[in-house]
Short mmCIF file of N, CA and C in Angstrom, two decimals:
data_model
loop_
_atom_site.label_atom_id
_atom_site.label_comp_id
_atom_site.label_asym_id
_atom_site.label_seq_id
_atom_site.Cartn_x
_atom_site.Cartn_y
_atom_site.Cartn_z
N UNK A 1 -249.17 7.96 -55.26
CA UNK A 1 -249.21 6.85 -56.18
C UNK A 1 -247.84 6.16 -56.26
N UNK A 2 -246.78 6.94 -56.36
CA UNK A 2 -245.44 6.36 -56.44
C UNK A 2 -245.11 5.56 -55.18
N UNK A 3 -245.45 6.03 -53.97
CA UNK A 3 -245.15 5.21 -52.79
C UNK A 3 -245.86 3.86 -52.82
N UNK A 4 -247.08 3.80 -53.36
CA UNK A 4 -247.82 2.53 -53.42
C UNK A 4 -247.12 1.55 -54.38
N UNK A 5 -246.70 2.05 -55.54
CA UNK A 5 -246.01 1.19 -56.51
C UNK A 5 -244.70 0.70 -55.93
N UNK A 6 -243.99 1.58 -55.28
CA UNK A 6 -242.71 1.21 -54.67
C UNK A 6 -242.92 0.17 -53.58
N UNK A 7 -243.97 0.33 -52.78
CA UNK A 7 -244.27 -0.64 -51.72
C UNK A 7 -244.62 -2.00 -52.30
N UNK A 8 -245.40 -2.03 -53.39
CA UNK A 8 -245.77 -3.30 -54.01
C UNK A 8 -244.54 -4.01 -54.57
N UNK A 9 -243.64 -3.27 -55.16
CA UNK A 9 -242.41 -3.87 -55.68
C UNK A 9 -241.56 -4.46 -54.56
N UNK A 10 -241.43 -3.75 -53.47
CA UNK A 10 -240.65 -4.25 -52.34
C UNK A 10 -241.28 -5.51 -51.76
N UNK A 11 -242.62 -5.57 -51.68
CA UNK A 11 -243.31 -6.75 -51.17
C UNK A 11 -243.05 -7.96 -52.07
N UNK A 12 -243.09 -7.74 -53.39
CA UNK A 12 -242.82 -8.84 -54.33
C UNK A 12 -241.39 -9.36 -54.17
N UNK A 13 -240.45 -8.44 -54.00
CA UNK A 13 -239.06 -8.84 -53.83
C UNK A 13 -238.88 -9.62 -52.54
N UNK A 14 -239.55 -9.22 -51.50
CA UNK A 14 -239.43 -9.92 -50.21
C UNK A 14 -239.99 -11.32 -50.32
N UNK A 15 -241.11 -11.48 -51.02
CA UNK A 15 -241.70 -12.81 -51.20
C UNK A 15 -240.77 -13.71 -52.00
N UNK A 16 -240.20 -13.17 -53.04
CA UNK A 16 -239.30 -13.97 -53.87
C UNK A 16 -238.07 -14.37 -53.07
N UNK A 17 -237.62 -13.52 -52.19
CA UNK A 17 -236.45 -13.84 -51.39
C UNK A 17 -236.75 -14.93 -50.37
N UNK A 18 -238.01 -15.05 -49.91
CA UNK A 18 -238.40 -16.06 -48.93
C UNK A 18 -238.66 -17.42 -49.56
N UNK A 19 -238.87 -17.45 -50.86
CA UNK A 19 -239.21 -18.72 -51.51
C UNK A 19 -238.07 -19.70 -51.36
N UNK A 20 -238.41 -20.96 -51.10
CA UNK A 20 -237.41 -21.99 -50.94
C UNK A 20 -237.51 -23.00 -52.07
N UNK A 21 -236.60 -23.94 -52.08
CA UNK A 21 -236.61 -24.99 -53.08
C UNK A 21 -236.80 -26.31 -52.32
N UNK A 22 -237.74 -27.10 -52.84
CA UNK A 22 -238.06 -28.38 -52.22
C UNK A 22 -237.85 -29.49 -53.23
N UNK A 23 -237.54 -30.68 -52.71
CA UNK A 23 -237.36 -31.83 -53.58
C UNK A 23 -238.11 -33.03 -52.99
N UNK A 24 -238.60 -33.87 -53.88
CA UNK A 24 -239.26 -35.11 -53.47
C UNK A 24 -239.20 -36.09 -54.62
N UNK A 25 -239.57 -37.36 -54.34
CA UNK A 25 -239.60 -38.42 -55.36
C UNK A 25 -241.06 -38.65 -55.71
N UNK A 26 -241.39 -38.56 -57.02
CA UNK A 26 -242.79 -38.75 -57.43
C UNK A 26 -243.12 -40.24 -57.52
N UNK A 27 -244.35 -40.55 -57.97
CA UNK A 27 -244.84 -41.93 -58.01
C UNK A 27 -244.05 -42.79 -59.00
N UNK A 28 -243.43 -42.19 -59.99
CA UNK A 28 -242.68 -42.96 -60.99
C UNK A 28 -241.20 -43.07 -60.63
N UNK A 29 -240.80 -42.53 -59.49
CA UNK A 29 -239.42 -42.63 -59.04
C UNK A 29 -238.50 -41.52 -59.52
N UNK A 30 -239.06 -40.47 -60.09
CA UNK A 30 -238.26 -39.34 -60.57
C UNK A 30 -238.11 -38.30 -59.47
N UNK A 31 -236.93 -37.70 -59.39
CA UNK A 31 -236.72 -36.63 -58.43
C UNK A 31 -237.29 -35.35 -59.04
N UNK A 32 -238.09 -34.64 -58.24
CA UNK A 32 -238.76 -33.42 -58.68
C UNK A 32 -238.30 -32.29 -57.77
N UNK A 33 -238.02 -31.14 -58.40
CA UNK A 33 -237.67 -29.94 -57.65
C UNK A 33 -238.80 -28.93 -57.86
N UNK A 34 -239.17 -28.23 -56.79
CA UNK A 34 -240.25 -27.26 -56.88
C UNK A 34 -240.04 -26.17 -55.86
N UNK A 35 -240.76 -25.05 -56.06
CA UNK A 35 -240.64 -23.95 -55.10
C UNK A 35 -241.75 -23.99 -54.05
N UNK A 36 -242.69 -24.93 -54.18
CA UNK A 36 -243.76 -25.09 -53.20
C UNK A 36 -243.78 -26.54 -52.73
N UNK A 37 -243.84 -26.78 -51.44
CA UNK A 37 -243.87 -28.17 -50.98
C UNK A 37 -245.20 -28.82 -51.39
N UNK A 38 -245.15 -30.04 -51.88
CA UNK A 38 -246.39 -30.69 -52.30
C UNK A 38 -247.22 -31.08 -51.05
N UNK A 39 -248.51 -31.03 -51.22
CA UNK A 39 -249.37 -31.42 -50.09
C UNK A 39 -249.50 -32.94 -50.08
N UNK A 40 -249.41 -33.52 -48.93
CA UNK A 40 -249.56 -34.95 -48.80
C UNK A 40 -248.31 -35.74 -49.09
N UNK A 41 -247.22 -35.15 -49.37
CA UNK A 41 -245.98 -35.87 -49.64
C UNK A 41 -244.90 -35.33 -48.72
N UNK A 42 -243.92 -36.16 -48.54
CA UNK A 42 -242.79 -35.75 -47.73
C UNK A 42 -241.78 -35.09 -48.67
N UNK A 43 -241.45 -33.82 -48.40
CA UNK A 43 -240.50 -33.09 -49.24
C UNK A 43 -239.38 -32.55 -48.37
N UNK A 44 -238.21 -32.49 -48.93
CA UNK A 44 -237.07 -31.94 -48.21
C UNK A 44 -236.78 -30.54 -48.74
N UNK A 45 -236.45 -29.68 -47.82
CA UNK A 45 -236.04 -28.34 -48.24
C UNK A 45 -234.57 -28.42 -48.66
N UNK A 46 -234.26 -27.86 -49.83
CA UNK A 46 -232.89 -27.87 -50.35
C UNK A 46 -232.22 -26.58 -49.91
N UNK A 47 -231.10 -26.75 -49.24
CA UNK A 47 -230.34 -25.56 -48.82
C UNK A 47 -229.46 -25.12 -50.00
N UNK A 48 -229.69 -23.92 -50.43
CA UNK A 48 -228.94 -23.40 -51.58
C UNK A 48 -227.74 -22.61 -51.10
N UNK A 49 -226.65 -22.79 -51.79
CA UNK A 49 -225.48 -21.97 -51.51
C UNK A 49 -225.77 -20.56 -51.98
N UNK A 50 -225.15 -19.60 -51.35
CA UNK A 50 -225.40 -18.23 -51.82
C UNK A 50 -224.98 -18.09 -53.29
N UNK A 51 -225.77 -17.34 -54.02
CA UNK A 51 -225.49 -17.14 -55.45
C UNK A 51 -224.21 -16.35 -55.66
N UNK A 52 -223.62 -16.57 -56.81
CA UNK A 52 -222.44 -15.79 -57.16
C UNK A 52 -222.85 -14.35 -57.38
N UNK A 53 -222.09 -13.48 -56.82
CA UNK A 53 -222.38 -12.07 -57.05
C UNK A 53 -221.06 -11.32 -57.15
N UNK A 54 -221.09 -10.37 -57.99
CA UNK A 54 -219.92 -9.53 -58.20
C UNK A 54 -220.38 -8.10 -58.05
N UNK A 55 -219.64 -7.37 -57.26
CA UNK A 55 -219.99 -5.96 -57.10
C UNK A 55 -219.73 -5.26 -58.42
N UNK A 56 -220.69 -4.49 -58.87
CA UNK A 56 -220.47 -3.79 -60.14
C UNK A 56 -219.36 -2.76 -59.98
N UNK A 57 -218.61 -2.57 -61.03
CA UNK A 57 -217.55 -1.56 -60.93
C UNK A 57 -218.18 -0.19 -60.72
N UNK A 58 -217.44 0.62 -60.02
CA UNK A 58 -217.93 1.98 -59.78
C UNK A 58 -218.13 2.71 -61.10
N UNK A 59 -219.16 3.45 -61.17
CA UNK A 59 -219.45 4.20 -62.38
C UNK A 59 -218.62 5.47 -62.34
N UNK A 60 -217.85 5.61 -63.34
CA UNK A 60 -217.03 6.82 -63.44
C UNK A 60 -217.73 7.78 -64.37
N UNK A 61 -218.14 8.84 -63.83
CA UNK A 61 -218.83 9.83 -64.64
C UNK A 61 -217.81 10.69 -65.34
N UNK A 62 -217.94 10.73 -66.62
CA UNK A 62 -217.09 11.62 -67.41
C UNK A 62 -217.99 12.64 -68.05
N UNK A 63 -217.75 13.86 -67.74
CA UNK A 63 -218.60 14.87 -68.39
C UNK A 63 -218.38 14.82 -69.89
N UNK A 64 -219.41 15.05 -70.64
CA UNK A 64 -219.24 15.00 -72.10
C UNK A 64 -218.22 16.03 -72.55
N UNK A 65 -217.39 15.57 -73.43
CA UNK A 65 -216.39 16.48 -73.98
C UNK A 65 -216.87 16.99 -75.32
N UNK A 66 -216.40 18.13 -75.64
CA UNK A 66 -216.75 18.69 -76.94
C UNK A 66 -216.12 17.80 -78.01
N UNK A 67 -216.82 17.54 -79.09
CA UNK A 67 -216.23 16.71 -80.14
C UNK A 67 -214.97 17.36 -80.67
N UNK A 68 -214.01 16.50 -80.97
CA UNK A 68 -212.75 17.01 -81.50
C UNK A 68 -213.00 17.70 -82.84
N UNK A 69 -212.50 18.89 -82.92
CA UNK A 69 -212.66 19.62 -84.17
C UNK A 69 -211.60 19.15 -85.14
N UNK A 70 -212.04 18.77 -86.29
CA UNK A 70 -211.11 18.36 -87.34
C UNK A 70 -210.66 19.64 -88.04
N UNK A 71 -209.39 19.93 -87.87
CA UNK A 71 -208.87 21.14 -88.49
C UNK A 71 -208.58 20.87 -89.96
N UNK A 72 -209.00 21.77 -90.81
CA UNK A 72 -208.64 21.59 -92.21
C UNK A 72 -207.13 21.78 -92.35
N UNK A 73 -206.54 21.26 -93.39
CA UNK A 73 -205.11 21.47 -93.56
C UNK A 73 -204.79 22.96 -93.56
N UNK A 74 -203.61 23.28 -93.03
CA UNK A 74 -203.23 24.69 -92.93
C UNK A 74 -203.20 25.35 -94.31
N UNK A 75 -202.84 24.59 -95.32
CA UNK A 75 -202.75 25.14 -96.67
C UNK A 75 -203.68 24.37 -97.60
N UNK A 76 -204.53 25.10 -98.26
CA UNK A 76 -205.46 24.49 -99.22
C UNK A 76 -204.76 24.24 -100.55
N UNK A 77 -203.73 25.04 -100.85
CA UNK A 77 -203.06 24.95 -102.15
C UNK A 77 -201.59 25.28 -101.99
N UNK A 78 -200.74 24.49 -102.58
CA UNK A 78 -199.31 24.79 -102.72
C UNK A 78 -198.94 24.31 -104.11
N UNK A 79 -198.46 25.25 -104.94
CA UNK A 79 -198.24 24.91 -106.34
C UNK A 79 -197.05 25.68 -106.89
N UNK A 80 -196.33 25.04 -107.80
CA UNK A 80 -195.25 25.70 -108.53
C UNK A 80 -195.88 26.34 -109.76
N UNK A 81 -195.76 27.67 -109.85
CA UNK A 81 -196.32 28.39 -110.99
C UNK A 81 -195.39 28.33 -112.20
N UNK A 82 -194.09 28.50 -111.95
CA UNK A 82 -193.12 28.51 -113.04
C UNK A 82 -191.86 27.83 -112.57
N UNK A 83 -191.29 26.96 -113.32
CA UNK A 83 -191.72 26.47 -114.62
C UNK A 83 -192.87 25.46 -114.47
N UNK A 84 -193.68 25.41 -115.50
CA UNK A 84 -194.79 24.46 -115.51
C UNK A 84 -194.24 23.04 -115.64
N UNK A 85 -195.02 22.04 -115.24
CA UNK A 85 -194.53 20.66 -115.34
C UNK A 85 -194.14 20.29 -116.78
N UNK A 86 -192.98 19.69 -116.91
CA UNK A 86 -192.47 19.20 -118.18
C UNK A 86 -192.20 20.31 -119.20
N UNK A 87 -191.99 21.54 -118.71
CA UNK A 87 -191.72 22.67 -119.60
C UNK A 87 -190.29 22.58 -120.15
N UNK A 88 -190.11 23.12 -121.34
CA UNK A 88 -188.78 23.21 -121.95
C UNK A 88 -188.37 24.68 -121.93
N UNK A 89 -187.24 24.98 -121.29
CA UNK A 89 -186.76 26.36 -121.16
C UNK A 89 -185.46 26.51 -121.93
N UNK A 90 -185.31 27.65 -122.58
CA UNK A 90 -184.04 27.99 -123.23
C UNK A 90 -183.42 29.13 -122.44
N UNK A 91 -182.31 28.83 -121.81
CA UNK A 91 -181.60 29.85 -121.04
C UNK A 91 -180.11 29.55 -121.17
N UNK A 92 -179.44 30.29 -122.06
CA UNK A 92 -178.02 30.04 -122.31
C UNK A 92 -177.16 30.30 -121.08
N UNK A 93 -177.63 31.17 -120.20
CA UNK A 93 -176.87 31.44 -118.98
C UNK A 93 -177.10 30.36 -117.92
N UNK A 94 -178.17 29.57 -118.09
CA UNK A 94 -178.49 28.55 -117.10
C UNK A 94 -179.26 29.09 -115.92
N UNK A 95 -179.73 30.34 -116.04
CA UNK A 95 -180.47 30.96 -114.94
C UNK A 95 -181.96 30.70 -115.11
N UNK A 96 -182.61 30.25 -114.04
CA UNK A 96 -184.05 29.96 -114.05
C UNK A 96 -184.63 30.53 -112.76
N UNK A 97 -185.81 31.11 -112.86
CA UNK A 97 -186.51 31.60 -111.68
C UNK A 97 -187.72 30.71 -111.44
N UNK A 98 -187.76 30.09 -110.27
CA UNK A 98 -188.89 29.23 -109.87
C UNK A 98 -189.82 30.08 -109.02
N UNK A 99 -191.11 30.04 -109.36
CA UNK A 99 -192.12 30.82 -108.63
C UNK A 99 -193.17 29.87 -108.09
N UNK A 100 -193.55 30.08 -106.83
CA UNK A 100 -194.57 29.23 -106.19
C UNK A 100 -195.68 30.10 -105.61
N UNK A 101 -196.79 29.45 -105.29
CA UNK A 101 -197.89 30.14 -104.62
C UNK A 101 -198.50 29.18 -103.60
N UNK A 102 -199.07 29.76 -102.55
CA UNK A 102 -199.78 28.95 -101.56
C UNK A 102 -201.05 29.68 -101.17
N UNK A 103 -202.04 28.90 -100.80
CA UNK A 103 -203.33 29.46 -100.40
C UNK A 103 -203.68 28.81 -99.08
N UNK A 104 -203.80 29.48 -98.00
CA UNK A 104 -203.59 30.90 -97.80
C UNK A 104 -202.10 31.25 -97.90
N UNK A 105 -201.82 32.53 -97.77
CA UNK A 105 -200.43 32.98 -97.82
C UNK A 105 -199.65 32.29 -96.69
N UNK A 106 -198.35 32.36 -96.78
CA UNK A 106 -197.48 31.71 -95.81
C UNK A 106 -197.83 32.15 -94.40
N UNK A 107 -198.05 31.20 -93.50
CA UNK A 107 -198.42 31.49 -92.11
C UNK A 107 -197.20 31.93 -91.32
N UNK A 108 -197.40 32.65 -90.21
CA UNK A 108 -196.25 33.09 -89.40
C UNK A 108 -195.40 31.90 -88.94
N UNK A 109 -194.11 32.06 -89.01
CA UNK A 109 -193.18 31.01 -88.59
C UNK A 109 -192.90 29.96 -89.65
N UNK A 110 -193.61 30.01 -90.78
CA UNK A 110 -193.40 29.04 -91.85
C UNK A 110 -192.52 29.65 -92.94
N UNK A 111 -191.81 28.77 -93.66
CA UNK A 111 -190.93 29.22 -94.75
C UNK A 111 -191.03 28.26 -95.92
N UNK A 112 -190.69 28.77 -97.10
CA UNK A 112 -190.62 27.93 -98.29
C UNK A 112 -189.21 27.35 -98.39
N UNK A 113 -189.13 26.10 -98.88
CA UNK A 113 -187.83 25.49 -99.18
C UNK A 113 -187.93 24.85 -100.56
N UNK A 114 -187.03 25.23 -101.45
CA UNK A 114 -187.00 24.68 -102.81
C UNK A 114 -186.09 23.46 -102.84
N UNK A 115 -186.57 22.42 -103.49
CA UNK A 115 -185.75 21.22 -103.70
C UNK A 115 -185.47 21.11 -105.19
N UNK A 116 -184.20 21.09 -105.54
CA UNK A 116 -183.78 20.93 -106.93
C UNK A 116 -183.11 19.57 -107.04
N UNK A 117 -183.67 18.72 -107.87
CA UNK A 117 -183.18 17.36 -108.04
C UNK A 117 -183.09 16.64 -106.68
N UNK A 118 -184.09 16.87 -105.83
CA UNK A 118 -184.19 16.18 -104.54
C UNK A 118 -183.37 16.77 -103.42
N UNK A 119 -182.60 17.84 -103.68
CA UNK A 119 -181.75 18.44 -102.65
C UNK A 119 -182.15 19.89 -102.44
N UNK A 120 -182.06 20.38 -101.19
CA UNK A 120 -182.41 21.78 -100.94
C UNK A 120 -181.53 22.71 -101.78
N UNK A 121 -182.16 23.69 -102.40
CA UNK A 121 -181.44 24.68 -103.21
C UNK A 121 -181.57 26.02 -102.51
N UNK A 122 -180.51 26.47 -101.90
CA UNK A 122 -180.55 27.73 -101.18
C UNK A 122 -181.16 27.56 -99.80
N UNK A 123 -181.23 28.68 -99.08
CA UNK A 123 -181.77 28.67 -97.72
C UNK A 123 -183.28 28.85 -97.76
N UNK A 124 -184.00 28.22 -96.84
CA UNK A 124 -185.45 28.44 -96.77
C UNK A 124 -185.74 29.91 -96.49
N UNK A 125 -186.85 30.40 -97.02
CA UNK A 125 -187.21 31.80 -96.80
C UNK A 125 -188.69 32.03 -97.02
N UNK A 126 -189.11 33.26 -96.80
CA UNK A 126 -190.52 33.61 -96.93
C UNK A 126 -190.88 34.03 -98.35
N UNK A 127 -189.89 34.24 -99.20
CA UNK A 127 -190.17 34.66 -100.58
C UNK A 127 -190.61 33.47 -101.43
N UNK A 128 -191.67 33.65 -102.24
CA UNK A 128 -192.11 32.57 -103.13
C UNK A 128 -191.36 32.55 -104.46
N UNK A 129 -190.26 33.29 -104.57
CA UNK A 129 -189.48 33.36 -105.80
C UNK A 129 -188.07 32.84 -105.50
N UNK A 130 -187.61 31.89 -106.33
CA UNK A 130 -186.30 31.26 -106.12
C UNK A 130 -185.47 31.41 -107.38
N UNK A 131 -184.46 32.28 -107.39
CA UNK A 131 -183.58 32.36 -108.56
C UNK A 131 -182.53 31.25 -108.50
N UNK A 132 -182.39 30.54 -109.59
CA UNK A 132 -181.38 29.49 -109.71
C UNK A 132 -180.37 29.93 -110.75
N UNK A 133 -179.10 29.85 -110.44
CA UNK A 133 -178.04 30.34 -111.31
C UNK A 133 -177.23 29.20 -111.90
N UNK A 134 -176.89 29.35 -113.17
CA UNK A 134 -175.94 28.48 -113.87
C UNK A 134 -176.26 26.99 -113.75
N UNK A 135 -177.50 26.64 -114.02
CA UNK A 135 -177.89 25.23 -114.02
C UNK A 135 -177.31 24.54 -115.25
N UNK A 136 -176.97 23.29 -115.09
CA UNK A 136 -176.51 22.50 -116.23
C UNK A 136 -177.69 22.22 -117.15
N UNK A 137 -177.38 22.01 -118.43
CA UNK A 137 -178.46 21.66 -119.35
C UNK A 137 -178.97 20.29 -119.00
N UNK A 138 -180.22 20.03 -119.40
CA UNK A 138 -180.81 18.72 -119.16
C UNK A 138 -182.10 18.82 -118.36
N UNK A 139 -182.57 17.69 -117.92
CA UNK A 139 -183.82 17.62 -117.18
C UNK A 139 -183.54 17.74 -115.69
N UNK A 140 -184.32 18.57 -115.04
CA UNK A 140 -184.21 18.79 -113.59
C UNK A 140 -185.58 18.57 -112.96
N UNK A 141 -185.57 18.22 -111.68
CA UNK A 141 -186.80 18.04 -110.90
C UNK A 141 -186.86 19.14 -109.85
N UNK A 142 -188.01 19.80 -109.74
CA UNK A 142 -188.20 20.81 -108.69
C UNK A 142 -189.41 20.43 -107.85
N UNK A 143 -189.31 20.75 -106.57
CA UNK A 143 -190.41 20.59 -105.63
C UNK A 143 -190.27 21.68 -104.59
N UNK A 144 -191.36 22.01 -103.93
CA UNK A 144 -191.34 23.04 -102.90
C UNK A 144 -191.97 22.47 -101.65
N UNK A 145 -191.39 22.81 -100.51
CA UNK A 145 -191.94 22.42 -99.21
C UNK A 145 -192.22 23.68 -98.40
N UNK A 146 -193.22 23.59 -97.56
CA UNK A 146 -193.43 24.62 -96.53
C UNK A 146 -192.99 23.97 -95.23
N UNK A 147 -192.06 24.62 -94.54
CA UNK A 147 -191.55 24.07 -93.29
C UNK A 147 -191.91 25.00 -92.14
N UNK A 148 -192.04 24.41 -90.94
CA UNK A 148 -192.35 25.22 -89.77
C UNK A 148 -191.06 25.67 -89.10
N UNK A 149 -191.19 26.30 -87.95
CA UNK A 149 -190.03 26.83 -87.24
C UNK A 149 -189.05 25.76 -86.79
N UNK A 150 -189.52 24.51 -86.66
CA UNK A 150 -188.65 23.40 -86.26
C UNK A 150 -188.02 22.69 -87.45
N UNK A 151 -188.31 23.17 -88.65
CA UNK A 151 -187.76 22.53 -89.85
C UNK A 151 -188.56 21.33 -90.32
N UNK A 152 -189.72 21.10 -89.72
CA UNK A 152 -190.57 19.97 -90.11
C UNK A 152 -191.43 20.37 -91.31
N UNK A 153 -191.60 19.45 -92.26
CA UNK A 153 -192.39 19.73 -93.45
C UNK A 153 -193.86 19.76 -93.09
N UNK A 154 -194.52 20.87 -93.44
CA UNK A 154 -195.95 21.04 -93.19
C UNK A 154 -196.74 20.66 -94.44
N UNK A 155 -196.24 21.06 -95.58
CA UNK A 155 -196.91 20.81 -96.86
C UNK A 155 -195.82 20.71 -97.93
N UNK A 156 -196.10 19.96 -98.99
CA UNK A 156 -195.12 19.86 -100.07
C UNK A 156 -195.82 19.60 -101.39
N UNK A 157 -195.14 19.94 -102.46
CA UNK A 157 -195.65 19.66 -103.80
C UNK A 157 -194.99 18.39 -104.30
N UNK A 158 -195.62 17.71 -105.24
CA UNK A 158 -194.90 16.60 -105.86
C UNK A 158 -193.77 17.16 -106.72
N UNK A 159 -192.77 16.35 -106.93
CA UNK A 159 -191.65 16.75 -107.77
C UNK A 159 -192.12 16.82 -109.22
N UNK A 160 -191.72 17.89 -109.91
CA UNK A 160 -192.11 18.03 -111.32
C UNK A 160 -190.89 18.37 -112.16
N UNK A 161 -190.83 17.80 -113.36
CA UNK A 161 -189.65 18.01 -114.20
C UNK A 161 -189.76 19.27 -115.06
N UNK A 162 -188.60 19.81 -115.41
CA UNK A 162 -188.50 20.79 -116.49
C UNK A 162 -187.19 20.51 -117.21
N UNK A 163 -187.12 20.96 -118.46
CA UNK A 163 -185.97 20.66 -119.31
C UNK A 163 -185.28 21.97 -119.67
N UNK A 164 -183.99 22.05 -119.42
CA UNK A 164 -183.23 23.26 -119.69
C UNK A 164 -182.33 23.03 -120.91
N UNK A 165 -182.48 23.92 -121.89
CA UNK A 165 -181.64 23.88 -123.10
C UNK A 165 -180.66 25.05 -123.03
N UNK A 166 -179.40 24.77 -123.30
CA UNK A 166 -178.36 25.80 -123.38
C UNK A 166 -177.59 25.57 -124.67
N UNK A 167 -177.10 26.64 -125.24
CA UNK A 167 -176.31 26.52 -126.47
C UNK A 167 -174.99 25.83 -126.13
N UNK A 168 -174.61 24.90 -126.99
CA UNK A 168 -173.36 24.18 -126.79
C UNK A 168 -172.28 24.83 -127.65
N UNK A 169 -171.07 24.95 -127.10
CA UNK A 169 -169.97 25.51 -127.89
C UNK A 169 -169.04 24.42 -128.40
N UNK A 170 -169.39 23.19 -128.15
CA UNK A 170 -168.54 22.08 -128.63
C UNK A 170 -168.58 22.03 -130.15
N UNK A 171 -167.43 21.86 -130.78
CA UNK A 171 -167.35 21.74 -132.22
C UNK A 171 -167.30 23.07 -132.95
N UNK A 172 -167.37 24.19 -132.25
CA UNK A 172 -167.29 25.50 -132.91
C UNK A 172 -165.84 26.00 -132.82
N UNK A 173 -165.39 26.75 -133.85
CA UNK A 173 -164.00 27.24 -133.81
C UNK A 173 -163.82 28.26 -132.69
N UNK A 174 -162.62 28.26 -132.11
CA UNK A 174 -162.32 29.21 -131.05
C UNK A 174 -162.13 30.60 -131.65
N UNK A 175 -162.44 31.62 -130.92
CA UNK A 175 -162.23 32.98 -131.43
C UNK A 175 -160.73 33.28 -131.56
N UNK A 176 -160.40 34.15 -132.49
CA UNK A 176 -159.00 34.55 -132.70
C UNK A 176 -158.59 35.48 -131.57
N UNK A 177 -157.59 35.04 -130.81
CA UNK A 177 -157.11 35.84 -129.69
C UNK A 177 -155.58 35.80 -129.74
N UNK A 178 -154.93 36.92 -129.40
CA UNK A 178 -153.47 36.98 -129.47
C UNK A 178 -152.84 36.64 -128.12
N UNK A 179 -153.10 35.50 -127.62
CA UNK A 179 -152.40 35.05 -126.41
C UNK A 179 -151.65 33.79 -126.79
N UNK A 180 -150.49 33.56 -126.21
CA UNK A 180 -149.69 32.41 -126.62
C UNK A 180 -150.42 31.07 -126.42
N UNK A 181 -151.18 30.92 -125.36
CA UNK A 181 -151.85 29.65 -125.09
C UNK A 181 -152.94 29.39 -126.12
N UNK A 182 -153.77 30.40 -126.39
CA UNK A 182 -154.86 30.23 -127.35
C UNK A 182 -154.28 30.05 -128.74
N UNK A 183 -153.23 30.78 -129.08
CA UNK A 183 -152.63 30.65 -130.41
C UNK A 183 -152.06 29.24 -130.59
N UNK A 184 -151.48 28.66 -129.56
CA UNK A 184 -150.92 27.31 -129.65
C UNK A 184 -152.04 26.30 -129.84
N UNK A 185 -153.17 26.48 -129.15
CA UNK A 185 -154.30 25.55 -129.29
C UNK A 185 -154.88 25.67 -130.68
N UNK A 186 -155.03 26.90 -131.18
CA UNK A 186 -155.60 27.09 -132.51
C UNK A 186 -154.68 26.51 -133.58
N UNK A 187 -153.39 26.65 -133.40
CA UNK A 187 -152.44 26.13 -134.38
C UNK A 187 -152.47 24.60 -134.39
N UNK A 188 -152.66 23.99 -133.24
CA UNK A 188 -152.68 22.53 -133.19
C UNK A 188 -153.95 21.96 -133.81
N UNK A 189 -155.02 22.76 -133.86
CA UNK A 189 -156.28 22.28 -134.43
C UNK A 189 -156.26 22.36 -135.95
N UNK A 190 -155.33 23.13 -136.56
CA UNK A 190 -155.33 23.31 -138.01
C UNK A 190 -154.61 22.24 -138.68
#
């Protein structure tokens, strides 16, 4: 059955390829073009220029590739546990411990870096606990970054403020001490 259909298609194509174009002038003086010469009239065969043809570009077969897997972010959570945002801390020594957590735990080759007031505080490390010593009183900003082995930031927290209160000794009397310098200062204040 398929050979018969294929043969019929080839025959149709051959007939179409043999068809010519003819032209003649009709009774009203109009030029007529047709694919069959009229009977009883003088018609001229029109020689057609070869049609424009462009070779199709070669088909480049590309085997289907696996869809790109969208990797979830390496860290689902990175958060500063202490101090909480906008917390007020009283530490007369100025010592504060910043604690962070990440989910999942720190990946191999990654380290935490603490930023205090926009600048790195201490060396990056794998510990999620950062002791800060002798901070000045006032408002400070803390943020934490996770960095890879090349020092590139992988994940970071937004900067969050905390307020440190320390006892002020301004305006309080100096302690009584028997040294010439302190005694001179105390005497000048009286």
